[in-house]
Amino acid sequence: MKRKWFFLFLILTSTSLISGCWNARELPDLAIVSALGIDKNEDGKYVGTFQIINPSYVTGGLQGGGGGQGPPVTVYSSTGDNIYELTRRLSTKSSRTLYYAHTNLLVISEDLAKKDGITNILDAFERDYEFRTTAMIVIAHRSKAEDIIKTLTPLDKVSAVKVIKTLKNAESLLGEEPTVTLQEVIRYLVSPGKEPLISGITLIGKKKNANKVANTQESSTPQARLESDGIAVFKDGKLVDWLHGKTARGTAWVLNRIKSTIVNISWEREKPAIEYTVMRQKTKVSAHTKKGQPQISIHIHAEGDIGEVSVPVNLNDPHVLRKIEIEVAKTIKKDVNDAIHRAQENKTDILGFGEAFHRSDPKEWNKLKTNWNDVTFPKLEVNVTVEAFVRRSGLRNKSYLSELKNKR
Amino acid sequence: MEKAKISAYQLFVLIVLFEVGSTLLIPLALDAKQDAWLTILLGMVGGFFLFLVNFRLFHYYPDILPTEYMQKIVGKSFGKFLAFLYILYFMYMAAKVVRDFGEMLITSTYPQTPLFIIIALFLVVIIYTIRKGIEVVARTGELLFLILLLLGISGTILIAISGIVDLKNLLPVLEEGIMPVLKTTFTQTLYIPFGEAVVFSMILPYLNQSKKGKRIGVYALGFSGLALTLVVAINISVLGVNLTARSQFPLLSTIQTIQIDEFLERLDVYFMLTLILGGFFKISLYFYVAVAGIANLFNFKEPSRLVYPMGIVILILSITIASNYAEHISEGTRFISLRIFLPFQVIIPVSLLIIAFFKHRKKRGK
Amino acid sequence: MPPFFKYKKQKVHTDQSKDTQDSANHHVPEPIESSLSANLDSIKQKTGHSSDIIVRTIITGNTSLHKASVVYVAGLVDTQAINEFLIEPLQTNHDLLEKLYQQDGLDKVTKEFITLGSVHPVTNWDELFLSLMSGDTIILIDGSNKAWSASSKGGERRSIQEPSTQVSVRGSKESFTESIGTNIAMVRRIINNPDLWIETMKIGKVTRTDVSIMYINGIAKTEVVDEVRKRLKRINIDSILESGYIEQLIEDQTITPFPTIFTTERPDITAGNLLEGRVAIFVNGSPDALLAPALFIGFFQAVEDYYSRYDIATATRFIRVLAFFISLIGPAAYIAITTFHQEMIPTQLLIIVAAQRDSVPFPAFVEAIIMEIAFEILREAGIRMPKVIGSTISIVGALVIGQGAIQAGIVSPATVIVVAITAIANFATPSYTVAISARLIRFLFMIIAAVFGFYGIILGFIMLLVHLVSLRSFGVPYMTPLAPFIPKNLGDTIIRTPLWAEKIRPRLISSTDNPVRAGEDQKPAPPQKRGMKKKNTR
């Protein structure tokens, strides 16, 4: 017995001693990459920009750390023929191993997305066991990815966090720009019945000052700042168009991606008169064939509150509310139709109508699949029906504006 | 045969852990695309049939191991040969699952650690367990089953509330008719995992209430079938068919997709726990059954002496079995399914049952 | 139970038991002589003229003078009782000794004259010394080859005090003392039932310590009682100084950090366990009773769980099990996360930890080990420290470890937090013995976590489970009722169901003939005069 135990012990200790921690990485040896930007330079090589978190400057005021004196992030860049090479080439510049598990933002420059498309660069990210496919992907609109990465921001010290939070915030309050993760982009790139959309970010102001610590220390608007800016439309992996404002929101309506948004309607020819806040919505897209012709019907159901009125209107009156509801439905329908027309002009099915066909009629879809984006989709007949409901009108029923009117 | 008894509930737990074990993690039955869940259900029905075949054989010979009753059914020397083949099959399967497991761990979290070390450490734990006998394996199973159940339930809840499930991804049902589904069923899901339950013909004699065995076995297979169906359906509805099929470990991708409030995210440890606990049982059972088979066939008084050498054999076998992961997987799913699984899981048990049936009728007739 | 393969061990066992039987058979005790002076001489000689052996010789009688001697050990006996009830009657009652010489003298004497508790005859030296040394008084009479031993145990003893380790807010405040008689009486006072059976034996070749087995006949399993008796009889050792000696000699499994016998210093816990069918072992001189068979989950059951309501009890027990897990794998998980699985924690948290670790010169493992060892030293020092200096040590410890180490940049604050939480969690386990084993295993987990990360921790955890599951306490699987899974007994595990719902005694522990402990319909309910169920009759 004793010999056996000894044997077991020997195996255990020797394996653990020989092993010597291959995968062990101490935190001080890691460079935590928070964001990664990809550009292409004049030589046709990829330029990667890596935003690396400088932990002690981010947390600040901690014992052992130097306090919030230095910049919270450090930026490295490297060039290479493909993405994997980029990351490895960087080792000549960095004292620490780059660590991608916390990279939550991937920025791709507009140029690259337009000229070469994004199809060639995503494989490395998906394959890597560290990189998370839940990372958000954005397109640097009217600027280089590098500039976005280099920008220092106040409040959220790590600009990657700032970008992600801004986009998510905008998505949940305004609903114009649905955010997408790497995983979704790849899924739609592959799918024949849906094309990807990627939200855009832009750098506004003096680009030169963007990477200075001083940029974060002004109480007024920083000299250079990051703002969300439209959604990029892709076709065959290449950027073909940008959607802004209402068109973008119409797209979001169809994609069922609206969490909350505002709708401006006119009242008795005054425009804009009533602000309607969408609190809940549900969009159903169904596909069917009518007389051999593929058709799509979209049904949107929206519920919401009145946010603001700038004309005297009696919100106690159910008829008035009914009228408002009809008006809201009209406005939404217009947005949606605009968005559909824009997509059809672009000949790219960002709205996922193809997938709807695939689900409802797989046999028919097999015939349509090959020429979907270029032939069938642009001519597709789409019926949009919108139902809108006003649920509440805030703390007041009548606006004081109607009292003012009476006073005169 | 070891002097031990396991209860009906313990058998249930062992079957579920064995069936679900490593199968949860691999891309199962994705040749049938979004109908993968259907093939699993069909495979489950086939699994019931195969289990009942084995149970019937056990019913004819309730007190002895298959390695022994094979000799009674087809004659001493041929029976011994057959039993030996089965032992080789069990050992091969043990080695194969060990390799699966090691590869999974390396690709998912430990890319720089040598395969040998990962596997050796795992086998040390398994050897320790096996030496304690089937009762301890079964009792450990009871505890770990609770843990896995807890993981499963909480994981499902997390996935549900994080809102990443899109049931539309499961449509259309039967896109290309029933044929691809049937084909996948008969080339994959029938054998992995359901046909693998042939292992339990070696465990059934330990059951203390043999009457309950039939019902418990069917329940357990049904439970694991439903659990697998659920997991595959969740994977597909979260990731979409395409990504699920391209993933080495769909479950890992699904778990990584969970994000609740920027806090409940990065739950990879779920995957690791499931991976290790599941792998542990599958390998332990194959290993135990191989040891018990050899001990029975060659009349070893102390099976514990066999555990170390057989552990080393399995270790070496698992490393030399394939040169890379792709080779290993294609061996596992395409090559062996018809050449090895079909005879060992279907043909031999069924023909044994037919012979046994006629022998018993003759006896009764006399 | 049949282990998979264990031959050699059993062989050794049988050999040993044979040896003890043989040696016991060879010894033939010497009889007492009839001459008083010769007897007294040999007492003095055998005790080496020890000064605490008191011999009083009394000469009395009406017709003829008779000599008798009273022998006792000073300090062990109740001197007042001897004087009043033994020496006085002997001196004043002159018929007494004469009667002693008559036939059936003893009966008469004990019935009529000696007012002390129990008196019984002693015929050989072995018995004589046994009773003399355990505090009885020996009466020797000239010309008789019999001696009488009168029970007169007494002397100075610690009185019953409040429990010191198993403290509770609610419930009795008694704890066992060093006197076995007092201890047994305390349990009897709780269980007023003739079925509470006690067997006493002397164990220890030199110390001849009183050891008692206590169980409730009809509830305890006969096999377990027999097994306990057999194992106690097997003990052949010089001394039994504490119940810990017995515990170590009758355990099922020796290579394990986990206790397979439960110890308690509270009579109410003992009574509760007896009522579940366990066997209690008392050792004279030890304020701890042993309870067997013990289950793993039993070490998480505090006495208050049963005195407070079930919902609260369940919540606290949950916390305890959680605390045990934390104390087991807390630092290991910290090491694994910071050196292997940085991807598993939220980004913000990682940044904070990374900022702290940036300036620390050691790897996380070394850091954690330093802190753990420092803490263990502090704790060990604290236990054996005179109480006066105790506070000094805690101040020094808190300052040096808490403040100094962090400010010097030797350890990071996160590590200190982890070690501190682990330490506190360790104290949340009600049983000291299990808490110690968790302390020990924690270091193993830390090592394996440093080498393999979570993979190592999970494998270690599986191995721990396999080990726990393979343990048995007096034949009962250690992890009952979780493995083997007994749904009916789950009511008193990680959860505790209400008392009125717990109808059945633990299955594998108590006797199968008599499993019901509560009657039907025990759930209390308010009188149904008002409320929704019944209409108010007015």
Short mmCIF file of C-alpha atoms in Angstrom, two decimals, chain B residues 2-3 9-10 101 105 109-110 113 117-119 121-122 125 128-133 135-136 139-140 142-144 146-147 262-263 265-266 268-269 272-273 276-277 280 288 301-304 307, chain C residues 1-8 253 340-347 448 451-456 458-472 477-479 482-486:
data_model
loop_
_atom_site.label_atom_id
_atom_site.label_comp_id
_atom_site.label_asym_id
_atom_site.label_seq_id
_atom_site.Cartn_x
_atom_site.Cartn_y
_atom_site.Cartn_z
CA GLU B 2 -16.46 -6.70 -7.74
CA LYS B 3 -18.71 -7.24 -4.74
CA TYR B 9 -31.02 6.17 -8.72
CA GLN B 10 -27.26 5.82 -8.94
CA PHE B 101 -11.02 16.07 -23.52
CA LEU B 105 -8.95 21.95 -22.85
CA THR B 109 -7.91 27.66 -22.34
CA TYR B 110 -4.49 26.05 -22.11
CA THR B 113 0.41 23.29 -21.98
CA ILE B 117 0.59 16.72 -18.98
CA ILE B 118 -3.07 17.65 -19.24
CA ILE B 119 -4.05 14.07 -19.94
CA LEU B 121 -3.02 14.74 -14.58
CA PHE B 122 -6.56 13.85 -15.50
CA VAL B 125 -7.50 11.56 -10.73
CA TYR B 128 -7.53 7.28 -7.92
CA THR B 129 -11.28 7.04 -8.40
CA ILE B 130 -11.35 3.72 -10.21
CA ARG B 131 -9.31 2.06 -7.51
CA LYS B 132 -12.07 2.82 -5.05
CA GLY B 133 -14.57 0.80 -7.03
CA GLU B 135 -19.72 2.27 -5.56
CA VAL B 136 -17.54 5.29 -5.05
CA ARG B 139 -21.71 8.08 -5.22
CA THR B 140 -19.39 10.71 -6.65
CA GLU B 142 -24.69 11.55 -7.32
CA LEU B 143 -22.92 14.60 -5.95
CA LEU B 144 -21.56 15.84 -9.25
CA LEU B 146 -26.41 17.80 -8.47
CA ILE B 147 -23.65 20.26 -9.34
CA GLU B 262 -21.71 44.28 -17.85
CA PHE B 263 -21.23 42.19 -14.76
CA GLU B 265 -20.35 38.01 -18.35
CA ARG B 266 -17.28 35.94 -19.14
CA ASP B 268 -16.23 30.53 -19.15
CA VAL B 269 -15.82 28.71 -15.90
CA MET B 272 -14.73 24.35 -17.90
CA LEU B 273 -16.73 22.77 -15.09
CA ILE B 276 -14.17 18.42 -16.80
CA LEU B 277 -17.02 16.89 -14.82
CA PHE B 280 -14.42 12.65 -15.92
CA TYR B 288 -13.77 0.97 -15.11
CA LYS B 301 -8.39 -11.62 -8.00
CA GLU B 302 -7.25 -8.07 -7.44
CA PRO B 303 -8.41 -5.79 -10.22
CA SER B 304 -6.71 -2.84 -8.53
CA VAL B 307 -5.58 -0.01 -12.89
CA MET C 1 -18.56 -2.92 3.06
CA PRO C 2 -16.39 -4.64 0.55
CA PRO C 3 -13.66 -2.34 -0.60
CA PHE C 4 -12.56 -2.92 -4.15
CA PHE C 5 -9.34 -4.56 -3.16
CA LYS C 6 -8.00 -4.58 0.31
CA TYR C 7 -6.64 -7.81 1.57
CA LYS C 8 -3.55 -7.09 3.55
CA GLN C 253 -9.97 5.62 7.91
CA PHE C 340 -4.48 31.96 -15.68
CA HIS C 341 -7.98 33.15 -16.30
CA GLN C 342 -7.81 36.91 -16.45
CA GLU C 343 -10.52 36.70 -19.09
CA MET C 344 -13.07 35.52 -16.57
CA ILE C 345 -13.48 38.70 -14.57
CA PRO C 346 -15.12 41.93 -15.70
CA THR C 347 -12.77 44.43 -17.30
CA ILE C 448 -2.44 23.04 -7.79
CA VAL C 451 0.32 25.13 -11.61
CA PHE C 452 -2.87 24.43 -13.54
CA GLY C 453 -5.37 27.17 -12.80
CA PHE C 454 -9.03 26.25 -12.70
CA TYR C 455 -8.32 22.92 -14.34
CA GLY C 456 -6.26 22.00 -11.30
CA ILE C 458 -11.64 21.40 -10.50
CA LEU C 459 -9.59 18.20 -10.62
CA GLY C 460 -8.60 18.73 -7.00
CA PHE C 461 -12.21 19.25 -6.17
CA ILE C 462 -13.23 16.03 -7.89
CA MET C 463 -10.49 14.17 -6.05
CA LEU C 464 -11.67 15.67 -2.77
CA LEU C 465 -15.21 14.57 -3.51
CA VAL C 466 -14.10 11.08 -4.44
CA HIS C 467 -12.17 10.91 -1.20
CA LEU C 468 -15.09 12.18 0.88
CA VAL C 469 -17.47 9.81 -0.80
CA SER C 470 -15.20 6.85 -0.20
CA LEU C 471 -15.00 7.54 3.53
CA ARG C 472 -17.17 5.68 5.98
CA PRO C 477 -21.05 6.39 4.02
CA TYR C 478 -19.68 9.78 5.03
CA MET C 479 -21.64 11.85 2.54
CA LEU C 482 -26.25 13.34 -0.40
CA ALA C 483 -24.36 10.33 -1.70
CA PRO C 484 -25.96 7.83 -1.41
CA PHE C 485 -28.84 10.10 -2.13
CA ILE C 486 -31.67 9.64 0.37
#
